[in-house]
Coordinates of C-alpha atoms and ligand atoms in Angstrom, one line a residue:
Chain M
M111 CA 0.0 0.0 0.0
D112 CA 1.4 3.4 -1.0
I113 CA 0.7 6.4 1.1
I114 CA 1.4 10.1 0.5
V115 CA 1.6 12.2 3.6
C116 CA 1.5 16.0 3.5
V117 CA 3.6 17.7 6.1
K118 CA 4.3 21.3 6.9
R119 CA 6.9 23.2 9.0
V120 CA 5.5 25.8 11.2
P121 CA 6.9 28.5 13.5
D122 CA 6.7 27.5 17.1
V123 CA 4.8 30.3 18.9
A124 CA 3.8 28.4 22.0
E125 CA 6.2 30.1 24.3
A126 CA 6.9 33.2 22.3
E127 CA 5.8 36.8 22.3
V128 CA 4.5 37.3 18.8
D129 CA 4.9 40.6 17.0
I130 CA 3.5 41.9 13.7
D131 CA 6.2 42.4 10.9
S132 CA 6.8 45.7 9.0
S133 CA 4.5 44.7 6.1
G134 CA 1.6 44.5 8.6
R135 CA 0.5 41.3 7.0
G136 CA 2.6 38.7 8.8
I137 CA 4.5 38.1 12.0
Q138 CA 8.1 38.6 12.8
L139 CA 9.7 35.2 12.3
G140 CA 13.3 36.3 13.2
T141 CA 13.9 34.5 16.5
L142 CA 11.2 31.8 16.3
G143 CA 12.1 28.1 16.2
Y144 CA 10.3 25.8 13.8
V145 CA 8.6 22.5 14.3
I146 CA 6.6 20.0 12.3
N147 CA 2.9 20.9 12.4
E148 CA 1.6 19.0 15.4
W149 CA -1.2 17.3 13.4
D150 CA 1.2 16.2 10.7
N151 CA 3.4 14.4 13.2
F152 CA 0.4 12.1 13.9
A153 CA -0.2 11.7 10.2
V154 CA 3.3 10.6 9.5
E155 CA 3.2 8.1 12.3
A156 CA -0.1 6.8 10.9
A157 CA 1.4 6.4 7.4
V158 CA 4.6 4.7 8.6
S159 CA 2.8 2.3 10.9
L160 CA 0.2 1.3 8.2
V161 CA 3.0 0.6 5.8
E162 CA 4.9 -1.4 8.4
A163 CA 1.8 -3.5 8.8
H164 CA 0.8 -3.9 5.1
G165 CA 3.9 -3.3 3.1
G166 CA 4.3 -0.5 0.5
K167 CA 5.8 2.9 0.6
V168 CA 5.4 6.2 2.3
T169 CA 6.2 9.4 0.5
A170 CA 6.3 12.6 2.5
V171 CA 5.5 15.9 0.6
T172 CA 5.8 19.5 1.5
V173 CA 5.3 22.8 -0.3
G174 CA 7.8 25.4 1.0
G175 CA 11.1 27.2 0.9
E176 CA 14.6 25.8 1.1
D177 CA 14.6 25.5 4.9
D178 CA 11.4 23.5 4.9
E179 CA 13.4 20.5 3.8
D180 CA 13.9 19.9 7.5
V181 CA 10.4 18.7 7.9
L182 CA 11.0 16.1 5.2
R183 CA 14.2 14.9 6.8
R184 CA 12.3 14.4 10.0
A185 CA 9.5 12.4 8.2
L186 CA 12.2 10.2 6.6
A187 CA 13.8 9.7 10.0
M188 CA 10.4 8.6 11.3
G189 CA 10.2 5.9 8.6
A190 CA 9.0 7.6 5.4
D191 CA 10.7 6.0 2.4
E192 CA 10.9 9.0 0.0
A193 CA 10.3 12.7 0.2
L194 CA 9.2 15.3 -2.3
H195 CA 10.1 18.9 -1.7
L196 CA 7.8 21.1 -3.8
T197 CA 9.7 24.4 -4.0
D198 CA 9.6 27.3 -6.4
P199 CA 9.9 31.0 -5.8
V200 CA 6.5 31.4 -7.5
F201 CA 4.8 29.3 -4.8
E202 CA 5.5 31.9 -2.2
G203 CA 2.4 33.8 -1.0
S204 CA 0.0 31.1 -2.1
D205 CA -3.2 30.6 -0.1
S206 CA -4.7 27.3 1.0
F207 CA -6.3 26.9 -2.4
G208 CA -3.0 27.5 -4.1
I209 CA -1.2 25.0 -1.8
A210 CA -3.9 22.4 -2.5
G211 CA -3.5 23.0 -6.2
I212 CA 0.3 22.5 -6.1
L213 CA -0.1 19.3 -4.1
S214 CA -2.8 17.9 -6.4
Q215 CA -0.8 18.5 -9.5
A216 CA 2.3 16.9 -7.9
V217 CA 0.5 13.8 -6.5
A218 CA -1.2 13.1 -9.9
D219 CA 2.1 11.6 -11.0
I220 CA 2.6 9.4 -8.0
P221 CA 0.6 6.2 -7.5
Y222 CA -1.1 6.1 -4.1
D223 CA -3.8 4.4 -2.1
L224 CA -4.1 6.8 0.7
L225 CA -3.4 10.5 1.0
L226 CA -3.0 11.8 4.6
T227 CA -2.8 15.4 5.8
G228 CA -3.1 17.0 9.2
A229 CA -6.5 18.2 10.3
V230 CA -5.3 21.8 10.6
S231 CA -2.1 23.6 10.6
G232 CA -0.9 25.4 13.7
D233 CA -0.2 28.7 11.9
V234 CA -3.0 29.0 9.3
G235 CA -5.4 26.6 11.1
G236 CA -8.2 26.6 8.6
G237 CA -8.2 22.9 7.9
R238 CA -8.7 23.5 4.2
V239 CA -5.8 22.0 2.3
G240 CA -6.8 18.4 3.0
P241 CA -10.4 18.3 1.8
M242 CA -9.6 20.8 -1.0
L243 CA -6.9 18.5 -2.2
A244 CA -9.3 15.5 -2.1
A245 CA -11.9 17.4 -4.2
M246 CA -9.3 18.4 -6.7
A247 CA -8.0 14.8 -7.0
G248 CA -11.6 13.6 -7.3
I249 CA -11.3 11.2 -4.4
P250 CA -13.5 10.8 -1.2
H251 CA -12.2 12.2 2.1
V252 CA -13.0 12.3 5.7
C253 CA -11.8 14.8 8.3
L254 CA -10.6 14.7 11.9
A255 CA -9.8 11.1 12.1
T256 CA -8.9 9.5 15.5
E257 CA -8.5 5.9 14.2
L258 CA -7.6 4.6 10.8
S259 CA -7.2 1.1 9.5
V260 CA -7.1 -0.4 6.0
E261 CA -8.4 -3.7 4.7
G262 CA -8.0 -4.5 1.0
S263 CA -9.3 -1.5 -0.9
T264 CA -11.2 0.0 1.9
A265 CA -10.2 2.4 4.7
R266 CA -12.1 2.3 7.9
V267 CA -12.0 5.6 9.7
R268 CA -13.3 6.8 13.1
H269 CA -13.6 10.6 13.2
E270 CA -14.9 13.5 15.3
V271 CA -18.4 14.8 14.3
E272 CA -21.2 16.8 15.7
G273 CA -22.4 17.0 19.3
G274 CA -19.3 15.5 20.8
L275 CA -19.9 12.2 19.0
E276 CA -17.5 10.1 16.9
R277 CA -18.5 8.2 13.7
V278 CA -17.0 5.3 11.9
V279 CA -17.1 5.4 8.1
E280 CA -15.6 3.4 5.2
L281 CA -13.9 4.9 2.2
D282 CA -13.1 3.3 -1.1
L283 CA -9.4 3.8 -1.8
P284 CA -7.8 5.9 -3.1
A285 CA -9.0 8.3 -0.4
L286 CA -7.8 11.2 1.7
V287 CA -8.0 11.3 5.5
T288 CA -7.2 14.3 7.7
V289 CA -5.6 13.2 11.0
Q290 CA -6.6 14.6 14.4
T291 CA -4.1 14.7 17.3
G292 CA -4.1 11.6 19.6
M293 CA -4.6 9.1 16.8
N294 CA -1.3 7.3 17.8
E295 CA 1.9 7.9 19.7
P296 CA 4.3 9.5 17.2
R297 CA 7.7 7.9 17.5
Y298 CA 10.7 9.8 18.8
V299 CA 13.1 11.3 16.3
S300 CA 16.7 11.6 17.3
V301 CA 19.4 13.8 15.6
L302 CA 21.2 10.6 14.8
G303 CA 18.1 9.2 13.2
I304 CA 17.8 12.3 11.0
R305 CA 21.4 12.0 10.0
K306 CA 21.0 8.3 9.1
A307 CA 17.9 9.1 7.0
G308 CA 20.0 11.4 4.9
R309 CA 20.6 8.6 2.5
K310 CA 17.0 8.2 1.6
P311 CA 15.8 9.7 -1.6
L312 CA 14.6 13.3 -1.4
R313 CA 13.5 14.9 -4.7
T314 CA 12.9 18.6 -5.4
A315 CA 10.4 19.8 -7.9
G316 CA 9.0 23.2 -9.0
T317 CA 6.3 24.3 -11.5
A318 CA 8.2 23.0 -14.5
E319 CA 8.8 19.5 -13.0
I320 CA 5.2 19.0 -12.0
G321 CA 3.8 20.7 -15.1
L322 CA 1.9 23.4 -13.2
D323 CA 0.8 26.7 -14.8
P324 CA 2.7 29.3 -12.7
D325 CA -0.3 31.7 -13.0
T326 CA -2.4 29.4 -10.8
V327 CA -0.1 30.0 -7.7
G328 CA 1.4 32.8 -5.7
P329 CA 0.0 36.1 -4.5
A330 CA -1.7 37.0 -7.8
A331 CA -3.7 33.8 -7.8
V332 CA -5.0 33.9 -4.2
R333 CA -8.7 33.6 -3.7
V334 CA -8.5 35.0 -0.1
R335 CA -6.3 37.9 0.6
I336 CA -4.7 38.8 3.9
D337 CA -5.2 42.5 4.3
E338 CA -3.7 43.0 7.7
M339 CA -2.6 41.2 10.9
F340 CA -2.9 42.7 14.4
L341 CA -2.6 41.6 18.0
P342 CA -6.0 40.7 19.5
P343 CA -7.4 43.3 21.9
R344 CA -6.9 42.4 25.5
G345 CA -10.0 40.9 27.1
E346 CA -12.2 43.4 29.0
G347 CA -11.7 43.2 32.8
A348 CA -8.6 41.1 32.4
E349 CA -5.8 41.7 34.9
I350 CA -2.2 40.6 34.9
L351 CA -0.6 39.8 38.2
A352 CA 3.1 40.6 38.0
G353 CA 5.9 41.1 40.4
N354 CA 7.8 38.8 42.7
D355 CA 6.4 35.3 43.2
E356 CA 5.4 35.8 46.8
D357 CA 3.2 38.8 46.1
T358 CA 1.7 37.3 42.9
V359 CA 0.8 34.1 44.6
A360 CA -0.8 36.0 47.6
A361 CA -2.8 38.1 45.1
L362 CA -4.0 35.0 43.2
V363 CA -5.0 33.2 46.4
D364 CA -6.8 36.3 47.5
R365 CA -8.8 36.5 44.3
L366 CA -9.6 32.8 44.2
R367 CA -10.9 33.1 47.8
Q368 CA -13.1 36.0 46.9
Q369 CA -14.6 34.1 44.0
G370 CA -15.3 30.9 46.1
G371 CA -12.5 28.9 44.5
I372 CA -10.9 27.9 47.8
Chain Z
M201 CA -32.0 41.2 -3.3
R202 CA -29.0 39.1 -2.3
L203 CA -29.6 35.5 -1.2
I204 CA -27.4 34.2 1.6
L205 CA -27.5 30.4 2.2
V206 CA -26.8 28.9 5.6
L207 CA -26.1 25.3 6.2
V208 CA -28.1 24.1 9.3
E209 CA -26.3 21.7 11.6
H210 CA -28.6 19.5 13.8
S211 CA -28.1 16.4 15.9
G212 CA -30.8 14.2 17.4
G213 CA -33.6 16.3 16.1
V214 CA -32.2 19.5 17.8
V215 CA -30.9 22.4 15.7
D216 CA -27.4 23.6 16.7
D217 CA -27.2 27.2 17.9
S218 CA -24.8 27.9 15.1
A219 CA -27.7 27.9 12.7
F220 CA -29.3 30.9 14.4
E221 CA -25.9 32.7 14.8
L222 CA -25.3 32.2 11.1
A223 CA -28.8 33.4 10.1
S224 CA -28.2 36.6 12.1
A225 CA -24.7 37.1 10.5
A226 CA -26.4 36.6 7.1
R227 CA -28.9 39.5 7.7
K228 CA -26.0 42.0 7.7
L229 CA -24.6 41.0 4.3
G230 CA -27.0 43.0 2.1
E231 CA -26.2 45.8 -0.3
P232 CA -26.3 49.3 1.4
G233 CA -29.9 50.1 2.2
E234 CA -31.2 46.7 1.1
G235 CA -32.2 43.6 3.0
V236 CA -31.2 40.1 2.1
R237 CA -33.0 36.8 1.6
V238 CA -31.7 34.2 4.0
G239 CA -32.1 30.6 3.0
A240 CA -31.5 27.6 5.3
V241 CA -30.1 24.4 3.8
L242 CA -31.3 21.4 5.7
L243 CA -29.8 18.0 5.0
G244 CA -31.1 14.9 6.9
N245 CA -33.5 12.1 7.1
D246 CA -37.1 12.8 8.3
V247 CA -36.3 16.5 8.9
S248 CA -39.8 18.1 8.3
G249 CA -40.1 18.7 12.1
I250 CA -36.8 20.5 12.2
A251 CA -37.8 22.6 9.1
E252 CA -40.9 23.8 10.8
G253 CA -38.9 25.4 13.6
L254 CA -36.7 27.4 11.3
G255 CA -39.4 29.8 10.0
R256 CA -38.7 32.5 12.5
W257 CA -35.1 32.7 11.3
F258 CA -35.1 32.0 7.6
D259 CA -37.0 33.3 4.5
D260 CA -36.5 30.1 2.6
I261 CA -35.7 26.6 3.6
Y262 CA -34.2 24.2 1.1
V263 CA -34.8 20.7 2.4
F264 CA -32.8 17.6 1.2
D265 CA -34.6 14.7 3.0
S266 CA -33.3 11.2 2.4
P267 CA -32.2 8.1 4.3
R268 CA -28.8 8.6 2.7
L269 CA -28.5 11.8 4.7
Q270 CA -29.3 10.2 8.1
V271 CA -25.8 11.2 9.3
P272 CA -23.8 14.2 8.0
D273 CA -21.3 13.3 5.3
G274 CA -19.1 16.0 3.9
V275 CA -18.7 14.4 0.5
A276 CA -22.4 13.9 -0.1
G277 CA -23.2 17.3 1.4
A278 CA -20.7 19.1 -0.8
E279 CA -22.2 17.5 -3.9
L280 CA -25.7 18.5 -3.0
L281 CA -24.8 22.1 -2.0
A282 CA -22.7 22.6 -5.1
G283 CA -25.9 21.9 -7.1
L284 CA -28.0 24.2 -5.0
I285 CA -25.4 27.0 -5.3
E286 CA -25.2 26.6 -9.1
Q287 CA -29.0 26.9 -9.2
E288 CA -29.7 29.7 -6.7
Q289 CA -26.5 31.7 -7.2
P290 CA -26.2 33.0 -3.6
F291 CA -24.0 36.0 -2.7
V292 CA -22.5 34.0 0.2
T293 CA -22.9 30.5 1.5
L294 CA -22.3 30.3 5.3
I295 CA -21.3 27.1 7.0
P296 CA -20.6 26.6 10.7
H297 CA -16.9 26.0 11.5
T298 CA -17.7 22.8 13.4
N299 CA -16.4 19.3 12.8
T300 CA -19.0 18.6 10.2
G301 CA -18.6 22.1 8.6
M302 CA -14.9 21.5 8.3
D303 CA -15.6 18.2 6.6
L304 CA -17.8 19.7 4.0
A305 CA -16.8 23.4 3.3
P306 CA -13.4 23.0 1.6
A307 CA -14.6 20.3 -0.7
L308 CA -17.6 22.4 -1.6
A309 CA -15.4 25.4 -2.2
I310 CA -13.5 23.5 -4.9
R311 CA -16.7 22.1 -6.5
A312 CA -18.3 25.5 -6.5
G313 CA -15.1 27.3 -7.5
A314 CA -15.6 29.7 -4.6
P315 CA -13.2 31.6 -2.4
L316 CA -13.5 30.1 1.2
L317 CA -12.9 32.3 4.2
A318 CA -12.4 29.9 7.0
D319 CA -13.1 30.1 10.8
C320 CA -14.3 33.7 10.7
I321 CA -15.1 35.5 13.9
T322 CA -16.5 38.6 12.1
L323 CA -18.0 38.9 8.6
E324 CA -19.1 41.9 6.5
A325 CA -20.0 42.8 3.0
T326 CA -17.6 45.3 1.4
E327 CA -17.7 47.4 -1.7
D328 CA -16.0 44.8 -3.7
G329 CA -16.8 41.5 -1.9
I330 CA -16.6 40.3 1.7
S331 CA -14.2 40.7 4.5
A332 CA -13.7 38.9 7.8
V333 CA -11.5 38.6 10.9
R334 CA -10.0 35.3 11.8
T335 CA -7.3 34.1 14.2
R336 CA -3.9 32.7 13.4
Y337 CA -1.1 31.1 15.3
G338 CA -3.4 29.5 17.8
G339 CA -5.2 32.8 18.6
K340 CA -2.1 34.9 19.2
V341 CA -2.7 37.0 16.1
H342 CA -5.8 38.2 14.3
A343 CA -5.9 38.6 10.6
R344 CA -8.3 40.7 8.4
I345 CA -8.9 38.7 5.3
S346 CA -11.1 39.4 2.2
A347 CA -12.2 38.1 -1.1
A348 CA -13.2 40.2 -4.1
G349 CA -15.9 39.6 -6.7
T350 CA -19.6 40.0 -7.2
G351 CA -20.8 36.8 -5.4
G352 CA -20.5 33.1 -4.9
F353 CA -18.4 33.5 -1.7
M354 CA -18.1 30.9 1.0
A355 CA -17.3 31.4 4.7
T356 CA -17.2 29.1 7.7
L357 CA -18.1 31.0 10.9
R358 CA -16.8 30.1 14.4
P359 CA -19.6 29.0 16.7
G360 CA -20.3 31.4 19.5
S361 CA -18.8 34.4 17.7
F362 CA -22.0 35.9 16.3
A363 CA -25.1 36.9 18.3
A364 CA -28.3 35.2 17.4
T365 CA -31.3 37.5 16.9
E366 CA -34.6 36.3 15.5
A367 CA -36.1 37.7 12.3
P368 CA -39.9 37.6 13.0
G369 CA -41.9 37.2 9.9
A370 CA -39.2 35.6 7.9
G371 CA -41.7 33.0 6.9
G372 CA -39.6 30.0 6.0
E373 CA -40.9 29.1 2.6
L374 CA -40.2 25.4 2.0
H375 CA -38.4 24.1 -1.0
T376 CA -38.2 20.3 -1.4
M377 CA -35.0 19.4 -3.1
A378 CA -34.3 16.1 -4.9
V379 CA -31.6 13.8 -3.6
P380 CA -30.1 11.7 -6.4
E381 CA -29.9 7.9 -6.0
G382 CA -26.4 6.6 -5.3
L383 CA -25.0 9.9 -3.9
A384 CA -21.3 9.8 -3.1
P385 CA -21.0 6.0 -2.9
Q386 CA -17.3 5.9 -2.1
R387 CA -17.9 7.0 1.5
R388 CA -20.2 4.8 3.7
F389 CA -21.6 5.2 7.2
V390 CA -20.8 2.4 9.6
E391 CA -21.8 3.6 13.1
T392 CA -21.9 6.6 15.5
I393 CA -20.2 6.3 18.8
A394 CA -21.1 8.3 22.0
P395 CA -18.3 9.2 24.4
E396 CA -17.7 6.8 27.3
P397 CA -18.8 8.3 30.6
G398 CA -15.8 9.0 32.8
A399 CA -15.2 8.2 36.5
V400 CA -15.9 11.8 37.5
D401 CA -18.3 14.2 35.8
I402 CA -16.4 17.5 35.4
S403 CA -19.3 19.1 33.8
Q404 CA -20.9 19.5 37.2
A405 CA -17.9 20.7 39.1
E406 CA -17.9 24.2 40.7
V407 CA -14.2 24.6 40.9
L408 CA -11.8 23.2 38.3
V409 CA -8.0 23.1 38.2
A410 CA -7.2 22.5 34.6
V411 CA -3.8 21.6 33.2
G412 CA -2.3 21.9 29.7
R413 CA 0.9 21.0 27.9
G414 CA 2.8 23.5 30.0
I415 CA 3.0 21.1 32.9
D416 CA 5.6 19.4 30.8
E417 CA 5.8 16.1 32.6
E418 CA 3.3 13.5 33.7
E419 CA 4.8 13.4 37.2
H420 CA 3.8 17.1 37.7
L421 CA 0.2 15.9 37.8
E422 CA 0.8 14.9 41.4
I423 CA 1.4 18.5 42.4
I424 CA -1.8 19.4 40.6
R425 CA -3.8 16.7 42.3
S426 CA -2.7 17.8 45.7
L427 CA -3.5 21.5 44.8
A428 CA -7.0 20.4 43.6
R429 CA -7.5 18.4 46.8
A430 CA -6.5 21.4 48.9
M431 CA -8.9 23.6 47.0
G432 CA -11.7 21.1 47.0
A433 CA -11.7 21.1 43.2
E434 CA -11.8 18.6 40.4
I435 CA -9.1 18.4 37.8
A436 CA -9.5 18.9 34.1
C437 CA -7.2 19.3 31.1
T438 CA -6.5 20.3 27.5
R439 CA -6.4 17.9 24.5
P440 CA -2.6 17.5 24.4
V441 CA -2.7 16.1 27.9
V442 CA -5.2 13.5 26.8
D443 CA -3.2 12.8 23.6
K444 CA -0.2 12.0 25.7
G445 CA -2.2 9.6 27.7
W446 CA -1.7 11.4 31.0
L447 CA -5.4 11.8 31.7
A448 CA -8.5 10.1 30.3
K449 CA -10.6 11.8 27.6
S450 CA -13.4 12.5 30.1
Y451 CA -11.2 15.2 31.7
Q452 CA -10.8 17.1 28.5
V453 CA -12.5 20.5 28.3
G454 CA -13.3 21.8 24.9
T455 CA -15.2 21.7 21.6
S456 CA -14.2 18.0 21.2
G457 CA -14.3 17.3 24.9
V458 CA -16.6 18.1 27.8
A459 CA -18.5 21.4 28.3
V460 CA -18.1 22.7 31.8
K461 CA -19.7 25.5 33.7
P462 CA -17.8 26.1 36.9
K463 CA -17.7 29.2 39.2
V464 CA -13.9 29.2 39.2
Y465 CA -11.5 27.9 36.6
L466 CA -7.8 27.8 37.4
A467 CA -5.8 27.1 34.2
I468 CA -2.2 26.0 34.5
G469 CA 0.1 25.8 31.5
I470 CA -2.8 26.3 29.1
S471 CA -2.5 28.7 26.1
G472 CA -6.3 29.3 25.8
S473 CA -7.0 28.1 22.3
Y474 CA -10.7 28.6 21.3
Q475 CA -11.2 24.9 21.0
H476 CA -10.3 24.7 24.7
T477 CA -12.1 27.8 26.0
G478 CA -15.1 26.9 23.8
G479 CA -15.9 24.2 26.3
I480 CA -16.0 26.7 29.2
K481 CA -19.6 27.9 29.5
G482 CA -21.2 30.5 31.7
A483 CA -19.1 33.4 33.1
P484 CA -16.7 31.8 35.5
F485 CA -13.8 33.6 37.2
I486 CA -10.8 32.3 35.1
A487 CA -7.2 32.6 36.4
A488 CA -4.4 31.4 34.2
I489 CA -0.9 30.5 35.4
N490 CA 1.6 30.8 32.6
Ligands
FAD297 C1 -11.1 20.3 15.6 C2 -10.2 20.5 16.9 C3 -10.8 20.3 18.1 C4 -10.1 20.5 19.3 N1 -10.6 20.2 20.5 C5 -10.0 20.6 21.6 C6 -10.6 20.4 22.9 O1 -11.7 19.9 23.0 N2 -9.9 20.7 24.0 C7 -8.6 21.3 24.0 O2 -8.1 21.6 25.0 N3 -8.0 21.4 22.8 C8 -8.7 21.1 21.6 N4 -8.0 21.2 20.4 C9 -6.6 21.6 20.4 C10 -6.4 23.1 20.5 O3 -6.4 23.7 19.2 C11 -5.0 23.4 21.2 O4 -4.0 22.7 20.4 C12 -4.9 22.9 22.6 O5 -6.0 23.4 23.4 C13 -3.6 23.5 23.2 O6 -3.5 22.9 24.5 P1 -2.5 23.6 25.6 O7 -3.0 25.0 25.9 O8 -2.4 22.6 26.7 O9 -1.1 23.6 24.9 P2 -0.3 24.8 24.3 O10 -1.1 25.6 23.3 O11 1.0 24.3 23.8 O12 0.0 25.8 25.5 C14 0.9 25.5 26.6 C15 1.0 26.7 27.5 O13 1.8 26.4 28.6 C16 2.6 27.5 28.9 N5 3.7 27.1 29.7 C17 4.8 26.4 29.3 N6 5.6 26.1 30.4 C18 5.0 26.6 31.5 C19 5.3 26.5 32.9 N7 6.4 26.0 33.3 N8 4.4 27.1 33.7 C20 3.2 27.6 33.3 N9 2.9 27.7 32.0 C21 3.7 27.1 31.1 C22 2.9 28.1 27.5 O14 3.4 29.4 27.6 C23 1.6 27.9 26.8 O15 0.8 29.1 27.0 C24 -8.7 21.0 19.2 C25 -8.2 21.2 18.0 C26 -8.9 21.0 16.8 C27 -8.3 21.3 15.5
AMP298 N1 2.7 24.0 2.6 C1 2.2 22.8 2.8 N2 2.9 21.7 2.4 C2 2.4 20.4 2.6 N3 1.2 20.2 3.3 C3 0.5 21.2 3.7 C4 1.0 22.6 3.5 N4 0.1 23.4 4.1 C5 -0.9 22.6 4.6 N5 -0.6 21.3 4.4 C6 -1.4 20.1 4.8 O1 -2.7 20.5 5.1 C7 -3.1 20.3 6.4 C8 -4.1 21.4 6.9 O2 -3.5 22.7 6.7 P1 -4.5 24.0 6.8 O3 -5.4 23.8 5.7 O4 -3.5 25.1 6.5 O5 -5.1 24.1 8.1 C9 -1.7 20.3 7.2 O6 -1.8 19.6 8.4 C10 -0.8 19.7 6.2 O7 -0.9 18.2 6.2

């Protein structure tokens, strides 16, 4: 069974103070570290463990700049067999629709039974690329999967639905599944593991190699523009307790008491 | 007059609040000085009872009623809605940014060739199209986004972000729509699973001490447990804590976990994503330790 898994490298903002950049339409990336998109980590694990069980091949794919190769090296270290780095200056500034278009053009040349993406990306977070890609490729999809198994030419997927429920559905392969966190326990990746995986095939391709019309990607082709970014207004009535630990703790305990929390 | 379509989410015969929020958001999308026609799109099996209740909110109700639509299916839904959009040419189609909305909207956007503004927390019509605010980077940043054109837009709206106000006299004219045989056969329903009840029911707790990824190590849960004991509180957590297997799913607060309504919520090592805070109802006193 052949699986293509889409992965993305995202800035790690969890512990960082985020600032808007000088264009007013992005954030200052200067000092931020990068990680694999949390959801994609579960998707790679799902792909690798399915192929370990059934045989076949995992290809990891990303659309991004030169540095984004990291995320492919990481996927290879987790057990992906091959990687495809879709990179071209004209890709820059594409929206989700553009990214899905690049991916769909690229995967058209690769045989696969299953396409996996993360449910959402931590930076953009719209959860659009997966199901858009499925619709472009003309294959069925299901979103927010928490369990995934394959038997013959059918995938069985448990996924999160309305009203706090989960649902099990079957999909005829080829199909696309978007992976929710918690589906599995993503394996640990060591620096040594990444170095060892350096021998695995990693191919680079741009518009010419995948036969994509450059006019369909990049800023000129976006369907949804970003006009401006700004920091959210502070919540009304919100208070920040600062100072030395002793005073802060005393102030917090005081407020919790007043509110009936202790 | 512009037509705005709204996809109505419902479960167990009950219409989700998002339908009324979206109906109200839709009323504001007319051309200057003009009203709009707001149409509900109702997919399901035996939904005539639900349709009746929508008349105070919607001018038109497009009903797709079929055993095939017993449970929501994003692939089948996208196919039906694409046909309706082609036929009715709405200015905007609004879909709740819920699990089922996320399953359907992007596939529909491709079929309908429409720009899709996802997870909007505001939405307005502009001179040359529509514009919205959404969050990025886990809520740390807001972005104003827009799409230009004369119509055919799509947007998914975040539940709880738009106030629901009735539109008395809307009328709710019913339109019965055909559901083709053999719709989207590549995806098939097997079963629906309700969450397992947990050992404790955090939805009833008055005081909660909730932990997130910031506690860093499973061992630190012991400190939290003794804090909760000292406060007379129950413990709760975010999704990553459940993903790591540190606490059972029944402790997870959020849109894919439990809805809670405590008096006091002490959050420790939690960034406050909307999927987490979306599970905190009422107006509790919230303290966060970061
Ligand atoms: C469809 C969908 C449904 C979801 N449903 C849910 C849901 O039901 N519930 C839910 O919780 N999430 C849900 N999520 C996930 C959600 O988007 C967030 O990823 C998650 O809530 C983040 O959890 P967190 O705050 O624990 O982790 P993070 O966002 O990583 O935040 C950790 C915080 O800890 C702080 N910190 C670090 N070290 C310390 C320290 N030593 N002391 C104090 N603070 C520290 C950091 O500054 C940071 O603010 C869902 C996501 C999707 C896409
Ligand atoms: N640049 C990209 N390269 C490869 N995959 C991507 C890219 N952007 C998004 N994806 C995939 O699409 C998923 C959803 O992303 P989004 O639609 O941005 O929320 C991610 O989890 C990835 O699997």
